[in-house]
Coordinates of C-alpha atoms in Angstrom, one line a residue:
C1 CA 143.1 -35.0 -25.7
G2 CA 140.2 -35.4 -28.1
T3 CA 138.0 -36.6 -25.3
S4 CA 138.8 -33.6 -23.1
F5 CA 138.3 -31.3 -26.0
Q6 CA 134.8 -32.7 -26.6
L7 CA 133.9 -32.4 -22.9
W8 CA 134.9 -28.8 -22.5
F9 CA 134.0 -27.3 -25.9
G10 CA 131.4 -29.6 -27.4
R11 CA 131.5 -32.5 -29.8
Q12 CA 133.3 -30.9 -32.7
T13 CA 135.4 -33.0 -35.1
P14 CA 138.9 -31.4 -35.5
S15 CA 140.1 -30.8 -39.0
P16 CA 143.2 -32.9 -40.1
H17 CA 144.9 -29.5 -41.0
S18 CA 144.6 -28.1 -37.4
R19 CA 147.1 -30.4 -35.6
V20 CA 148.9 -27.4 -34.1
G21 CA 145.7 -25.9 -32.8
L22 CA 144.7 -29.2 -31.3
R23 CA 148.1 -29.7 -29.7
H24 CA 148.0 -26.2 -28.2
S25 CA 144.4 -26.8 -27.0
S26 CA 145.4 -30.0 -25.3
L27 CA 148.2 -28.1 -23.4
I28 CA 145.9 -25.3 -22.3
K29 CA 142.9 -27.4 -21.3
P30 CA 144.2 -29.1 -18.1
V31 CA 145.1 -25.7 -16.7
V32 CA 141.6 -24.4 -17.3
K33 CA 140.0 -27.6 -15.8
V34 CA 142.1 -27.3 -12.6
N35 CA 141.1 -23.7 -12.1
L36 CA 137.4 -24.3 -12.5
S37 CA 137.4 -27.4 -10.2
T38 CA 139.3 -25.5 -7.5
K39 CA 136.9 -22.6 -7.6
K40 CA 133.8 -24.9 -7.5
M41 CA 135.2 -26.9 -4.5
A42 CA 136.0 -23.7 -2.6
K43 CA 132.5 -22.4 -3.2
R44 CA 130.9 -25.6 -1.9
K45 CA 133.1 -25.6 1.2
K46 CA 132.1 -22.0 1.9
D47 CA 128.4 -22.7 1.5
D48 CA 128.6 -25.7 3.9
E49 CA 130.3 -23.6 6.5
Y50 CA 127.9 -20.8 6.0
R51 CA 124.8 -23.1 6.6
T52 CA 126.3 -24.7 9.8
F53 CA 125.4 -23.3 13.2
Q54 CA 128.1 -21.2 14.6
D55 CA 128.9 -21.1 18.3
E56 CA 129.2 -17.3 18.3
W57 CA 125.5 -17.0 17.4
T58 CA 124.7 -17.9 21.0
E59 CA 126.6 -15.0 22.4
D60 CA 125.7 -12.5 19.7
F61 CA 122.0 -13.4 19.0
A62 CA 120.9 -15.7 21.8
F63 CA 120.4 -18.7 19.5
V64 CA 121.2 -22.4 20.1
E65 CA 121.1 -25.4 17.9
R66 CA 118.4 -28.0 18.6
A67 CA 117.5 -30.9 16.4
G68 CA 119.3 -29.4 13.4
S69 CA 117.6 -26.0 13.7
A70 CA 118.5 -22.7 15.1
V71 CA 116.3 -21.9 18.1
C72 CA 115.9 -18.6 19.8
L73 CA 116.5 -18.7 23.5
I74 CA 114.2 -15.7 24.1
C75 CA 111.0 -16.7 22.2
N76 CA 111.8 -20.3 21.4
D77 CA 111.1 -19.7 17.6
K78 CA 112.9 -21.7 15.0
I79 CA 114.7 -20.3 11.9
A80 CA 113.9 -22.2 8.8
S81 CA 117.2 -21.6 7.0
M82 CA 120.3 -21.7 9.2
K83 CA 122.0 -18.5 7.9
R84 CA 123.7 -15.8 9.9
S85 CA 121.7 -13.1 8.1
N86 CA 118.4 -14.9 9.0
V87 CA 119.4 -15.3 12.6
K88 CA 120.6 -11.7 12.8
R89 CA 117.4 -10.4 11.2
H90 CA 115.2 -12.3 13.7
F91 CA 117.2 -10.9 16.6
D92 CA 117.2 -7.3 15.4
T93 CA 113.5 -7.2 14.5
R94 CA 111.9 -9.4 17.2
H95 CA 114.2 -8.6 20.2
A96 CA 115.3 -5.0 19.7
T97 CA 114.5 -4.3 23.4
F98 CA 116.9 -7.1 24.5
A99 CA 119.5 -5.8 22.1
S100 CA 119.3 -2.3 23.5
K101 CA 119.3 -3.5 27.1
Y102 CA 122.3 -5.7 26.5
P103 CA 124.6 -4.1 24.0
A104 CA 127.1 -6.2 22.0
G105 CA 130.0 -7.3 24.2
D106 CA 130.3 -8.8 27.7
S107 CA 126.9 -7.7 28.9
R108 CA 125.1 -9.5 26.0
K109 CA 127.3 -12.5 26.3
K110 CA 126.5 -12.8 30.0
A111 CA 122.7 -12.3 29.4
C112 CA 122.7 -15.0 26.7
Q113 CA 124.6 -17.4 28.9
E114 CA 122.0 -16.9 31.7
L115 CA 119.2 -17.7 29.2
L116 CA 121.0 -20.8 28.0
S117 CA 121.6 -22.0 31.6
R118 CA 117.9 -21.4 32.4
V119 CA 116.8 -23.5 29.4
Q120 CA 119.2 -26.3 30.2
A121 CA 118.0 -26.4 33.8
C122 CA 114.3 -26.7 32.6
Q123 CA 115.2 -29.5 30.2
Q124 CA 117.1 -31.3 33.0
Q125 CA 114.2 -30.9 35.4
L126 CA 111.8 -32.3 32.8
R127 CA 114.1 -35.4 32.4
V128 CA 114.1 -35.8 36.2
W129 CA 110.3 -35.6 36.4
T130 CA 110.0 -38.2 33.7
R131 CA 112.5 -40.5 35.3
Q132 CA 111.1 -40.1 38.9
G133 CA 107.4 -40.5 38.2
D134 CA 104.5 -39.7 36.0
Y135 CA 102.7 -36.9 37.7
N136 CA 100.0 -36.9 35.1
S137 CA 99.2 -40.6 35.7
A138 CA 99.0 -39.9 39.5
S139 CA 96.6 -36.9 38.9
F140 CA 94.5 -39.1 36.6
A141 CA 94.2 -41.8 39.3
G142 CA 93.4 -39.2 42.0
S143 CA 90.8 -37.6 39.7
L144 CA 89.1 -40.9 39.0
A145 CA 88.9 -41.7 42.7
I146 CA 87.3 -38.3 43.4
V147 CA 84.7 -38.7 40.7
R148 CA 83.8 -42.3 41.4
N149 CA 83.1 -41.4 45.0
G150 CA 80.8 -38.6 44.0
K151 CA 83.0 -35.8 45.3
P152 CA 83.3 -32.3 43.8
F153 CA 86.3 -31.4 41.7
T154 CA 87.5 -29.0 44.3
D155 CA 88.2 -31.9 46.7
G156 CA 91.4 -32.5 44.7
E157 CA 93.3 -29.9 46.8
Y158 CA 91.8 -31.4 50.0
A159 CA 92.9 -34.9 48.9
K160 CA 96.5 -33.6 48.4
T161 CA 96.5 -31.9 51.8
F162 CA 95.2 -35.1 53.3
M163 CA 98.0 -37.1 51.7
L164 CA 100.7 -34.7 52.7
D165 CA 99.5 -34.7 56.3
V166 CA 99.4 -38.5 56.4
A167 CA 102.7 -38.9 54.6
N168 CA 104.4 -36.5 57.0
E169 CA 103.6 -38.9 59.8
L170 CA 103.5 -42.3 58.1
F171 CA 106.9 -42.0 56.4
D172 CA 108.6 -40.1 59.2
D173 CA 111.3 -42.9 59.6
F174 CA 111.9 -43.2 55.9
P175 CA 115.2 -41.8 54.7
N176 CA 113.6 -40.5 51.5
K177 CA 110.7 -38.9 53.3
D178 CA 111.4 -35.5 51.7
K179 CA 111.4 -37.1 48.3
I180 CA 107.9 -38.6 48.9
I181 CA 106.5 -35.3 50.2
K182 CA 107.9 -33.5 47.2
R183 CA 106.3 -35.9 44.8
I184 CA 102.9 -35.4 46.4
Q185 CA 103.3 -31.7 46.4
D186 CA 104.2 -31.7 42.7
M187 CA 101.1 -33.8 41.7
P188 CA 98.6 -31.6 39.9
L189 CA 95.1 -31.9 41.5
S190 CA 93.5 -28.5 41.2
A191 CA 89.8 -28.2 40.5
R192 CA 90.4 -27.4 36.9
T193 CA 92.9 -30.3 36.5
V194 CA 90.4 -32.8 38.1
H195 CA 87.7 -31.5 35.8
D196 CA 89.8 -31.8 32.7
R197 CA 91.0 -35.3 33.6
T198 CA 87.4 -36.3 34.2
I199 CA 86.3 -35.1 30.8
T200 CA 89.3 -36.8 29.1
M201 CA 88.7 -40.2 30.8
A202 CA 85.0 -40.1 30.1
N203 CA 85.6 -39.4 26.4
Q204 CA 88.0 -42.3 26.2
V205 CA 85.4 -44.6 27.8
E206 CA 82.7 -43.4 25.5
E207 CA 85.0 -44.1 22.5
T208 CA 85.5 -47.6 23.7
Q209 CA 81.7 -48.1 24.3
V210 CA 80.9 -47.0 20.8
K211 CA 83.6 -49.1 19.3
D212 CA 82.4 -52.2 21.1
I213 CA 78.8 -51.5 20.1
N214 CA 79.8 -51.2 16.5
A215 CA 81.6 -54.5 16.7
A216 CA 78.7 -56.3 18.5
P217 CA 76.1 -58.2 16.4
F218 CA 73.2 -56.6 18.4
F219 CA 72.5 -54.1 21.1
S220 CA 69.4 -53.1 23.2
L221 CA 68.5 -50.1 25.2
A222 CA 66.8 -49.3 28.5
L223 CA 65.4 -45.7 28.6
D224 CA 63.9 -43.7 31.4
E225 CA 63.4 -40.0 32.3
S226 CA 63.6 -38.2 35.6
T227 CA 64.1 -34.7 37.0
D228 CA 67.3 -33.5 38.8
V229 CA 67.7 -31.1 41.7
S230 CA 67.6 -28.1 39.4
H231 CA 64.2 -29.3 37.9
L232 CA 65.9 -30.2 34.6
S233 CA 64.7 -33.3 32.9
Q234 CA 67.4 -35.9 32.4
F235 CA 67.0 -38.8 29.9
S236 CA 69.0 -41.9 30.9
V237 CA 70.2 -44.1 28.0
I238 CA 71.6 -47.6 29.0
A239 CA 72.9 -50.1 26.4
R240 CA 73.5 -53.8 26.7
Y241 CA 75.7 -55.6 24.1
A242 CA 78.1 -58.5 23.7
A243 CA 81.8 -57.5 23.7
G244 CA 83.6 -60.6 22.9
D245 CA 82.6 -63.2 25.5
T246 CA 81.4 -60.5 27.9
L247 CA 77.8 -59.1 28.1
R248 CA 78.2 -55.5 29.0
E249 CA 75.6 -53.1 30.4
E250 CA 76.8 -49.5 30.0
S251 CA 75.4 -46.0 30.5
L252 CA 75.8 -44.3 27.1
A253 CA 74.6 -40.8 28.2
I254 CA 72.5 -38.7 30.4
L255 CA 70.8 -36.4 27.9
P256 CA 69.4 -33.1 29.3
I257 CA 65.9 -32.2 28.0
K258 CA 65.6 -28.4 28.2
G259 CA 61.9 -28.1 27.2
S260 CA 58.9 -30.4 27.3
T261 CA 59.3 -34.2 27.7
R262 CA 57.0 -35.4 25.0
G263 CA 57.9 -38.5 22.9
E264 CA 59.0 -36.2 20.1
D265 CA 61.4 -34.4 22.4
L266 CA 62.9 -37.5 23.8
F267 CA 63.2 -39.1 20.3
K268 CA 64.9 -36.0 18.8
S269 CA 67.4 -35.8 21.7
F270 CA 68.3 -39.4 21.4
M271 CA 68.7 -39.4 17.6
E272 CA 71.0 -36.4 17.7
F273 CA 73.1 -38.2 20.2
A274 CA 73.1 -41.4 18.1
H275 CA 74.1 -39.5 15.0
E276 CA 76.9 -37.6 16.8
K277 CA 78.4 -40.8 18.2
N278 CA 77.8 -42.9 15.1
L279 CA 75.7 -45.6 16.8
P280 CA 74.8 -48.5 14.5
M281 CA 71.1 -48.1 14.7
D282 CA 70.5 -51.0 12.3
K283 CA 71.8 -53.3 15.1
L284 CA 69.3 -52.0 17.7
L285 CA 67.1 -55.0 18.7
S286 CA 64.9 -54.0 21.6
V287 CA 63.9 -51.1 23.8
C288 CA 62.8 -51.3 27.5
T289 CA 60.8 -48.4 29.0
D290 CA 58.8 -47.5 32.1
G291 CA 55.6 -47.7 30.1
A292 CA 54.8 -44.0 30.3
P293 CA 52.7 -42.5 27.4
C294 CA 55.6 -40.5 26.1
M295 CA 57.5 -43.7 25.6
V296 CA 54.9 -46.2 24.4
G297 CA 52.3 -43.9 22.8
K298 CA 50.8 -45.5 19.7
Y299 CA 51.6 -42.6 17.3
K300 CA 53.8 -40.1 19.0
G301 CA 55.5 -42.3 21.6
F302 CA 59.3 -42.7 21.6
V303 CA 59.1 -46.4 20.5
A304 CA 56.6 -45.6 17.7
L305 CA 58.8 -42.8 16.3
L306 CA 61.9 -45.0 16.5
R307 CA 60.2 -47.8 14.6
E308 CA 59.0 -45.3 12.0
H309 CA 62.4 -43.8 11.6
E310 CA 64.2 -47.2 11.3
N311 CA 61.3 -48.6 9.1
R312 CA 61.5 -52.0 10.7
P313 CA 60.1 -53.8 13.8
I314 CA 61.9 -53.2 17.1
L315 CA 60.9 -55.2 20.2
S316 CA 59.5 -53.1 23.1
F317 CA 59.3 -54.2 26.7
H318 CA 57.4 -52.6 29.6
C319 CA 59.7 -52.7 32.7
I320 CA 58.8 -55.8 34.6
L321 CA 59.4 -54.1 37.9
H322 CA 56.9 -51.4 37.1
Q323 CA 54.3 -54.0 36.2
E324 CA 55.0 -56.0 39.3
A325 CA 54.6 -52.9 41.4
L326 CA 51.2 -52.2 39.8
C327 CA 50.1 -55.8 40.5
A328 CA 51.2 -55.4 44.1
Q329 CA 48.9 -52.5 44.7
M330 CA 46.3 -54.6 46.5
C331 CA 45.3 -51.9 48.9
D332 CA 41.8 -51.6 47.5
G333 CA 38.7 -51.9 49.5
Q334 CA 39.1 -53.6 52.8
L335 CA 42.8 -54.1 52.5
G336 CA 43.2 -50.5 51.7
E337 CA 41.5 -49.6 54.9
V338 CA 44.1 -51.7 56.8
M339 CA 47.0 -50.0 55.2
S340 CA 45.4 -46.6 55.7
L341 CA 45.2 -47.1 59.4
V342 CA 48.8 -48.2 59.6
I343 CA 49.9 -45.1 57.7
R344 CA 47.9 -42.8 60.0
V345 CA 49.4 -44.3 63.2
I346 CA 53.0 -44.1 61.8
N347 CA 52.4 -40.5 60.7
F348 CA 51.2 -39.6 64.2
I349 CA 54.3 -41.0 65.8
V350 CA 56.9 -39.5 63.5
A351 CA 55.3 -36.2 62.6
R352 CA 55.6 -34.6 66.0
A353 CA 59.0 -33.9 67.6
L354 CA 57.9 -34.9 71.1
N355 CA 56.4 -38.2 69.9
D356 CA 59.5 -38.8 67.8
R357 CA 61.8 -38.5 70.8
Q358 CA 59.5 -40.6 73.0
F359 CA 59.1 -43.3 70.4
K360 CA 62.6 -43.2 68.9
T361 CA 63.1 -46.9 68.9
L362 CA 60.1 -47.4 66.7
L363 CA 61.1 -44.6 64.4
D364 CA 64.6 -46.2 64.0
E365 CA 62.9 -49.5 63.0
L366 CA 60.5 -47.9 60.6
S367 CA 63.2 -45.9 58.8
R368 CA 64.8 -49.1 57.6
G369 CA 62.1 -50.1 55.1
K370 CA 59.7 -53.0 55.6
V371 CA 57.2 -50.9 57.4
L372 CA 54.5 -53.5 57.8
S373 CA 56.8 -56.2 59.4
R374 CA 58.3 -53.6 61.7
F375 CA 54.8 -52.3 62.7
A376 CA 53.7 -55.9 63.4
A377 CA 56.8 -56.6 65.6
C378 CA 56.1 -53.4 67.7
L379 CA 52.3 -53.7 67.7
N380 CA 52.0 -54.1 71.5
E381 CA 54.3 -51.2 72.1
I382 CA 52.3 -49.1 69.6
R383 CA 49.0 -49.9 71.4
T384 CA 50.5 -48.9 74.8
F385 CA 52.0 -45.6 73.4
L386 CA 48.6 -44.6 71.8
E387 CA 46.8 -45.3 75.1
M388 CA 49.3 -43.0 76.8
K389 CA 48.5 -40.3 74.3
G390 CA 44.7 -40.8 74.5
I391 CA 44.5 -41.9 70.9
E392 CA 41.8 -44.6 70.2
H393 CA 42.1 -47.0 67.3
P394 CA 39.8 -50.0 68.3
E395 CA 40.7 -51.8 65.0
L396 CA 44.2 -52.6 66.5
V397 CA 42.5 -55.2 68.8
E398 CA 39.8 -56.5 66.4
T399 CA 40.3 -60.0 65.2
E400 CA 39.0 -59.4 61.7
W401 CA 41.2 -56.4 61.2
L402 CA 44.2 -58.1 62.5
L403 CA 43.6 -61.1 60.2
K404 CA 43.8 -58.9 57.2
F405 CA 46.8 -57.0 58.7
Y406 CA 48.9 -60.1 59.3
Y407 CA 47.9 -61.5 55.9
L408 CA 49.1 -58.2 54.4
V409 CA 52.4 -58.4 56.3
D410 CA 53.1 -61.9 54.9
M411 CA 52.0 -61.2 51.4
T412 CA 54.0 -58.0 51.3
E413 CA 57.1 -60.0 52.4
H414 CA 56.6 -62.4 49.5
L415 CA 56.3 -59.5 47.1
N416 CA 59.4 -57.9 48.5
Q417 CA 61.3 -61.1 47.9
L418 CA 60.2 -61.2 44.3
N419 CA 61.1 -57.5 43.9
V420 CA 64.6 -58.0 45.3
K421 CA 65.1 -61.0 43.0
M422 CA 64.3 -59.0 39.9
Q423 CA 66.5 -56.0 40.9
G424 CA 70.2 -55.7 40.1
I425 CA 72.5 -55.1 37.1
G426 CA 72.7 -57.8 34.5
N427 CA 69.4 -59.5 35.0
T428 CA 68.4 -61.0 31.6
V429 CA 64.9 -61.0 30.2
L430 CA 64.9 -64.8 30.7
S431 CA 65.6 -64.6 34.4
L432 CA 63.0 -61.9 34.9
Q433 CA 60.3 -63.7 33.1
H434 CA 61.1 -66.9 35.0
A435 CA 60.9 -65.1 38.3
V436 CA 57.4 -63.6 37.5
F437 CA 56.0 -66.9 36.2
A438 CA 57.4 -68.8 39.1
F439 CA 55.7 -66.3 41.5
E440 CA 52.4 -66.9 39.7
N441 CA 52.7 -70.6 40.5
K442 CA 53.4 -69.6 44.1
L443 CA 50.2 -67.6 44.2
E444 CA 48.2 -70.7 43.2
L445 CA 49.9 -72.6 46.0
F446 CA 49.1 -69.7 48.4
I447 CA 45.4 -69.9 47.6
M448 CA 45.3 -73.6 48.4
D449 CA 47.3 -72.9 51.6
L450 CA 44.7 -70.3 52.7
E451 CA 41.7 -72.4 51.8
T452 CA 42.9 -75.4 53.8
G453 CA 43.8 -73.2 56.7
R454 CA 47.3 -74.7 57.1
L455 CA 49.1 -71.3 56.5
L456 CA 52.5 -72.9 55.8
H457 CA 53.5 -69.8 53.7
F458 CA 52.0 -67.2 56.1
E459 CA 54.1 -67.2 59.2
K460 CA 52.8 -64.0 60.9
L461 CA 49.2 -64.9 60.1
R462 CA 49.7 -68.5 61.5
Q463 CA 51.2 -67.2 64.7
F464 CA 48.3 -64.8 65.2
K465 CA 45.8 -67.6 64.5
D466 CA 47.5 -70.0 66.9
A467 CA 47.6 -67.4 69.6
C468 CA 43.9 -66.6 69.2
T469 CA 43.0 -70.4 69.2
A470 CA 45.1 -70.9 72.4
S471 CA 43.1 -68.2 74.2
E472 CA 39.7 -69.1 72.6
P473 CA 39.7 -72.6 71.1
T474 CA 36.1 -72.3 69.7
Q475 CA 36.8 -69.2 67.7
N476 CA 36.3 -69.5 63.9
F477 CA 38.5 -67.8 61.3
D478 CA 37.2 -66.9 57.8
L479 CA 40.3 -67.4 55.6
H480 CA 38.3 -67.7 52.4
Q481 CA 38.2 -63.9 52.1
L482 CA 42.0 -63.8 52.2
A483 CA 42.1 -66.6 49.6
G484 CA 39.9 -64.3 47.5
F485 CA 42.4 -61.4 47.8
T486 CA 45.2 -63.8 46.7
S487 CA 43.1 -64.9 43.7
S488 CA 42.6 -61.3 42.7
L489 CA 46.4 -60.7 42.9
L490 CA 47.0 -63.8 40.7
Q491 CA 44.5 -62.5 38.1
S492 CA 46.3 -59.1 38.1
F493 CA 49.6 -60.8 37.4
K494 CA 48.2 -62.9 34.5
A495 CA 46.6 -59.8 33.0
R496 CA 50.1 -58.1 32.7
F497 CA 53.5 -58.9 31.3
G498 CA 52.1 -59.2 27.8
E499 CA 55.4 -58.7 26.0
F500 CA 57.1 -61.4 28.0
R501 CA 54.2 -63.9 27.4
E502 CA 54.2 -63.0 23.7
H503 CA 57.8 -64.2 23.3
T504 CA 57.5 -67.3 25.6
R505 CA 58.3 -69.7 22.7
L506 CA 61.3 -67.7 21.7
F507 CA 62.7 -67.7 25.3
K508 CA 62.0 -71.4 25.7
F509 CA 63.9 -72.0 22.5
I510 CA 67.0 -70.5 24.2
T511 CA 66.7 -72.5 27.4
H512 CA 65.2 -75.8 26.0
P513 CA 65.8 -75.9 22.3
N514 CA 65.0 -79.6 22.1
E515 CA 61.4 -79.0 23.4
C516 CA 60.2 -76.3 21.0
S517 CA 60.6 -74.9 17.5
L518 CA 60.4 -71.5 16.0
N519 CA 58.4 -70.6 13.0
T520 CA 59.7 -68.6 10.0
A521 CA 58.0 -65.4 11.2
D522 CA 59.9 -65.4 14.4
L523 CA 63.2 -65.9 12.6
N524 CA 62.5 -63.2 10.1
Q525 CA 61.5 -60.8 12.8
L526 CA 64.8 -61.0 14.6
I527 CA 66.9 -61.5 11.4
I528 CA 68.5 -64.5 13.0
K529 CA 69.2 -67.9 11.5
T530 CA 71.2 -69.8 14.1
W531 CA 70.7 -70.7 17.8
N532 CA 73.9 -68.9 18.8
R533 CA 72.8 -65.6 17.3
V534 CA 69.3 -66.0 18.8
S535 CA 70.9 -66.5 22.2
I536 CA 73.1 -63.4 21.9
A537 CA 70.1 -61.4 20.8
V538 CA 67.9 -62.5 23.7
L539 CA 70.7 -62.0 26.3
T540 CA 71.1 -58.4 25.2
M541 CA 67.4 -57.6 25.8
F542 CA 66.4 -55.6 28.8
G543 CA 63.5 -56.7 30.9
S544 CA 63.5 -53.8 33.3
T545 CA 64.7 -50.2 33.6
Y546 CA 66.6 -51.0 36.9
S547 CA 69.8 -49.7 35.4
C548 CA 68.2 -46.3 34.6
E549 CA 66.8 -46.1 38.2
Q550 CA 70.3 -46.8 39.5
S551 CA 71.7 -44.1 37.3
F552 CA 69.2 -41.6 38.7
S553 CA 70.4 -42.5 42.2
H554 CA 73.9 -41.6 41.2
L555 CA 72.6 -38.5 39.5
K556 CA 71.0 -37.2 42.8
N557 CA 74.3 -37.9 44.6
I558 CA 76.4 -36.1 42.0
K559 CA 74.2 -33.2 41.2
S560 CA 73.1 -32.3 44.7
N561 CA 71.9 -29.0 46.2
L562 CA 75.6 -28.1 46.7
R563 CA 76.4 -28.8 43.0
S564 CA 73.2 -27.7 41.3
R565 CA 75.1 -25.6 38.8
L566 CA 77.1 -28.5 37.4
T567 CA 77.3 -28.3 33.6
D568 CA 75.8 -30.9 31.4
E569 CA 79.2 -32.0 30.1
S570 CA 80.6 -32.4 33.6
L571 CA 77.5 -34.2 34.8
N572 CA 77.6 -36.7 31.9
A573 CA 81.3 -37.3 32.4
C574 CA 80.9 -37.9 36.1
M575 CA 77.9 -40.2 35.5
K576 CA 79.8 -42.2 32.9
L577 CA 82.8 -42.8 35.1
N578 CA 80.6 -43.7 38.0
L579 CA 78.5 -46.3 36.1
T580 CA 81.0 -47.8 33.6
K581 CA 82.7 -51.2 34.1
Y582 CA 85.5 -50.1 31.7
Q583 CA 88.7 -48.9 33.3
P584 CA 90.0 -45.7 31.7
D585 CA 93.5 -46.2 30.4
Y586 CA 94.9 -43.0 31.8
K587 CA 98.5 -44.2 31.5
A588 CA 98.1 -44.2 27.7
I589 CA 96.5 -40.8 27.9
S590 CA 99.3 -39.5 30.1
K591 CA 102.0 -40.6 27.7
S592 CA 100.5 -38.4 25.0
M593 CA 100.6 -35.4 27.3
Q594 CA 103.4 -33.1 28.5
H595 CA 104.5 -33.9 32.0
Q596 CA 103.7 -31.1 34.4
K597 CA 104.1 -30.4 38.1
S598 CA 101.4 -29.0 40.5
H599 CA 99.8 -25.8 39.5

């Protein structure tokens, strides 16, 4: 009793003279305790029932319970506190029109049941879609195929029509043909959908590129600028870097240059892009350009501005293909006259519609490239055709002119082989340097071949010489002049490719480390201390801008006359998906999106 007394009335020590009062207090206290406890339990029970969703709210106020919350069937809003007063207030204030249209009673009950049935049907359909197939993944796959084939976004609807027509015939004997047709119909492939999918996939690829570049020890760039069909300058940025055990060559961006294309303009555009994408510029090792003044200018060129901004040395290479093309311009002086005549004859044939039709075979041959070799193969027919037209070119039968012509045919063939060998994605600076230096050795061999008159490496020239000798055995041929042309070509090669010669010892250290050594300056310049890191660094270097030229070919195909108003964002996304070796993980993207049917 004393304990109960203390609990209910405080810790007061009873007086020894108040036994009666204490006894009476003990008798009264249990009654009071029972009454208070019963009242408290009743209040708690009433509160719990009051905060529980009541089924009649669906018929009275168009509400249902979803995930522990009261959700309105009309506007899909949630009520924070599950109280009848809150639910009723929402219905009366937000849906007064519904309340007046369907008064309380059977009409409102029926309307609310229809709303509930509609919502349940939508939820069931969503579960069916998810179970039957991922329409988003299908639309991503279709969008990727459209973009990688250079087709416009509007071809999505055509692709769907094509699939429906084919499926209608191809699956005619299938018992679930209707189900297949329905799935194709429900796949979203509108122009807007294809566009949005393209942007999403391109952004994912770009994130992967930047992530791998940040993880790589080094990366290098190939840069070039060209003009698209709308006369807008486009700046192609290609990166090469090591991602794990794979050497990747990826198009980072096609940057539009709105105004002038000076070195400052190109540099500003690139640095804005690098800052936006968080490229690790401290890992940039080398830059390869086409050698234009805006790129390699001493003070205001792109490379000079880049070195100044980074405040450190950055290797720079002049595209080896451009330099080889400059060396191959042998058409000076007498050889130039030979090529000039060939061009005049070809232009006469192909420039007139009548001549074009009459000499269609020759035109077909010339349109395939290798003009000189095709011209040589059809030389007799060309002479006959010109005689029919009354056109005189006595050089076409002169021995001296023909010697130079056939020499030019053979030498051009050798240069074409070198050019083809240096083209392609993934060529390292080592392989390009080796190809050029090996060709220089070949030129020395060609000079000896011409001086001796054996002509083992000049097939067309040897055939012409043998034919002339057979008809006139005493005829002499002056091949020393042709040897002089070859010697001039060799000197032109040796005067170029300075950057590649400058780093010969470094490149040799990669291929033959036991035959050479590097000095401290070379190591400090590249910030490298081990052979492994040196190898990775050199393999990332670009020796040509072939990848940029390839990107411009895709650019012309994507942004054509029919798509000249393609936005910069859409063009960049299409280019990235066309050129990348990464496969977009559109299934992962799809899982984060709401499934939807065709729209």
